[in-house]
Amino acid sequence: PQSDDNEEYPGDISHFDAFELLSEDDVRKLVVDSHKKSCYLDPVPTDFLVKCLDVLLHAVTKIINISLETGYFPRDWKEAIILPILRKSGLESAFGNIRPISTLAYIS
């Protein structure tokens, strides 16, 4: 089957037994302890997700656990914005002086 965005969803997915499912407390701790910076790729602002965590926690936990169980990681979660950052100022023309920083969607 295919989703609306033409992304192939593997129909026959093996379940992973090596991952322990997360509890809602685990997910809450991850959200509370993570950086709260939003990314252009986020479907909703990170601060909104954090403020509504009590309401969204069950659904977010379910989504994460399904991903862990099935090994399916949505394509949108794999996308990143790559920002070139200078290592040392004054060497702007040296390609080796640039390091890539990847910014992922918060839920990733």
mmCIF file of C-alpha atoms in Angstrom:
data_model
loop_
_atom_site.group_PDB
_atom_site.id
_atom_site.type_symbol
_atom_site.label_atom_id
_atom_site.label_comp_id
_atom_site.label_asym_id
_atom_site.label_seq_id
_atom_site.Cartn_x
_atom_site.Cartn_y
_atom_site.Cartn_z
ATOM 1 C CA PRO A 1 0.000 0.000 0.000
ATOM 2 C CA GLN A 2 1.007 3.597 -0.538
ATOM 3 C CA SER A 3 0.307 6.668 1.542
ATOM 4 C CA ASP A 4 -0.936 9.996 0.191
ATOM 5 C CA ASP A 5 2.597 11.352 -0.215
ATOM 6 C CA ASN A 6 3.570 8.412 -2.488
ATOM 7 C CA GLU A 7 5.851 7.004 0.179
ATOM 8 C CA GLU A 8 6.097 3.241 0.026
ATOM 9 C CA TYR A 9 4.916 1.707 3.266
ATOM 10 C CA PRO A 10 6.312 -1.779 3.625
ATOM 11 C CA GLY A 11 3.320 -4.101 3.808
ATOM 12 C CA ASP A 12 5.106 -7.028 5.432
ATOM 13 C CA ILE A 13 6.973 -5.646 8.419
ATOM 14 C CA SER A 14 8.894 -7.781 10.854
ATOM 15 C CA HIS A 15 8.487 -6.858 14.479
ATOM 16 C CA PHE A 16 11.600 -5.956 16.437
ATOM 17 C CA ASP A 17 11.902 -7.684 19.767
ATOM 18 C CA ALA A 18 15.170 -5.972 20.743
ATOM 19 C CA PHE A 19 13.509 -2.654 21.601
ATOM 20 C CA GLU A 20 11.730 -2.105 24.866
ATOM 21 C CA LEU A 21 8.565 -0.079 24.421
ATOM 22 C CA LEU A 22 8.515 3.346 26.020
ATOM 23 C CA SER A 23 6.106 4.290 28.763
ATOM 24 C CA GLU A 24 4.361 7.654 28.821
ATOM 25 C CA ASP A 25 6.719 8.615 31.659
ATOM 26 C CA ASP A 26 9.714 7.775 29.423
ATOM 27 C CA VAL A 27 8.377 9.976 26.624
ATOM 28 C CA ARG A 28 7.514 12.805 29.025
ATOM 29 C CA LYS A 29 11.096 12.727 30.363
ATOM 30 C CA LEU A 30 12.513 12.775 26.818
ATOM 31 C CA VAL A 31 10.379 15.783 25.892
ATOM 32 C CA VAL A 32 11.116 17.671 29.118
ATOM 33 C CA ASP A 33 14.880 16.994 28.902
ATOM 34 C CA SER A 34 15.241 17.733 25.157
ATOM 35 C CA HIS A 35 16.097 21.075 23.589
ATOM 36 C CA LYS A 36 12.935 22.984 22.749
ATOM 37 C CA LYS A 37 14.173 24.652 19.556
ATOM 38 C CA SER A 38 11.713 24.367 16.661
ATOM 39 C CA CYS A 39 12.780 23.490 13.150
ATOM 40 C CA TYR A 40 11.286 24.537 9.819
ATOM 41 C CA LEU A 41 10.393 20.850 9.308
ATOM 42 C CA ASP A 42 8.200 20.672 12.429
ATOM 43 C CA PRO A 43 4.491 20.382 11.571
ATOM 44 C CA VAL A 44 3.644 22.243 14.807
ATOM 45 C CA PRO A 45 5.885 24.525 16.878
ATOM 46 C CA THR A 46 7.828 22.668 19.544
ATOM 47 C CA ASP A 47 6.634 24.958 22.327
ATOM 48 C CA PHE A 48 3.021 24.116 21.382
ATOM 49 C CA LEU A 49 3.789 20.390 21.621
ATOM 50 C CA VAL A 50 5.406 20.896 25.027
ATOM 51 C CA LYS A 51 2.522 23.038 26.336
ATOM 52 C CA CYS A 52 -0.027 20.441 25.161
ATOM 53 C CA LEU A 53 2.016 17.438 26.261
ATOM 54 C CA ASP A 54 -0.548 16.236 28.799
ATOM 55 C CA VAL A 55 -3.151 15.972 26.037
ATOM 56 C CA LEU A 56 -0.810 14.625 23.327
ATOM 57 C CA LEU A 57 1.360 12.307 25.435
ATOM 58 C CA HIS A 58 -0.647 9.129 24.867
ATOM 59 C CA ALA A 59 -0.743 9.624 21.078
ATOM 60 C CA VAL A 60 2.946 10.571 20.809
ATOM 61 C CA THR A 61 3.941 7.557 22.919
ATOM 62 C CA LYS A 62 1.817 5.281 20.719
ATOM 63 C CA ILE A 63 3.403 6.660 17.521
ATOM 64 C CA ILE A 64 6.929 6.173 18.880
ATOM 65 C CA ASN A 65 6.198 2.632 20.072
ATOM 66 C CA ILE A 66 4.648 1.627 16.743
ATOM 67 C CA SER A 67 7.769 2.927 15.001
ATOM 68 C CA LEU A 68 9.986 0.912 17.360
ATOM 69 C CA GLU A 69 7.839 -2.234 17.027
ATOM 70 C CA THR A 70 7.626 -2.203 13.250
ATOM 71 C CA GLY A 71 10.961 -0.678 12.329
ATOM 72 C CA TYR A 72 9.101 1.844 10.184
ATOM 73 C CA PHE A 73 10.454 5.382 10.403
ATOM 74 C CA PRO A 74 8.441 7.859 8.298
ATOM 75 C CA ARG A 75 10.335 9.586 5.497
ATOM 76 C CA ASP A 76 9.409 13.017 6.891
ATOM 77 C CA TRP A 77 11.227 12.138 10.120
ATOM 78 C CA LYS A 78 14.401 11.383 8.123
ATOM 79 C CA GLU A 79 14.583 14.798 6.463
ATOM 80 C CA ALA A 80 17.009 17.361 7.839
ATOM 81 C CA ILE A 81 18.042 20.911 7.148
ATOM 82 C CA ILE A 82 21.825 21.050 6.861
ATOM 83 C CA LEU A 83 23.475 24.295 7.915
ATOM 84 C CA PRO A 84 27.122 24.995 7.041
ATOM 85 C CA ILE A 85 28.907 26.333 10.135
ATOM 86 C CA LEU A 86 32.434 27.806 10.114
ATOM 87 C CA ARG A 87 34.960 26.099 12.380
ATOM 88 C CA LYS A 88 37.285 29.126 12.558
ATOM 89 C CA SER A 89 36.543 32.642 11.377
ATOM 90 C CA GLY A 90 38.973 34.075 8.856
ATOM 91 C CA LEU A 91 39.170 30.863 6.852
ATOM 92 C CA GLU A 92 35.807 31.261 5.108
ATOM 93 C CA SER A 93 37.228 30.237 1.729
ATOM 94 C CA ALA A 94 38.611 26.923 2.984
ATOM 95 C CA PHE A 95 35.997 24.231 2.339
ATOM 96 C CA GLY A 96 37.508 22.064 5.085
ATOM 97 C CA ASN A 97 36.750 24.845 7.562
ATOM 98 C CA ILE A 98 33.010 24.241 7.230
ATOM 99 C CA ARG A 99 31.169 21.632 9.275
ATOM 100 C CA PRO A 100 27.618 20.524 8.539
ATOM 101 C CA ILE A 101 24.999 20.724 11.283
ATOM 102 C CA SER A 102 21.795 18.751 10.680
ATOM 103 C CA THR A 103 18.542 20.051 12.112
ATOM 104 C CA LEU A 104 15.778 17.438 12.378
ATOM 105 C CA ALA A 105 12.100 17.742 13.126
ATOM 106 C CA TYR A 106 11.515 17.673 16.900
ATOM 107 C CA ILE A 107 9.571 14.389 16.902
ATOM 108 C CA SER A 108 12.476 12.639 15.174
#
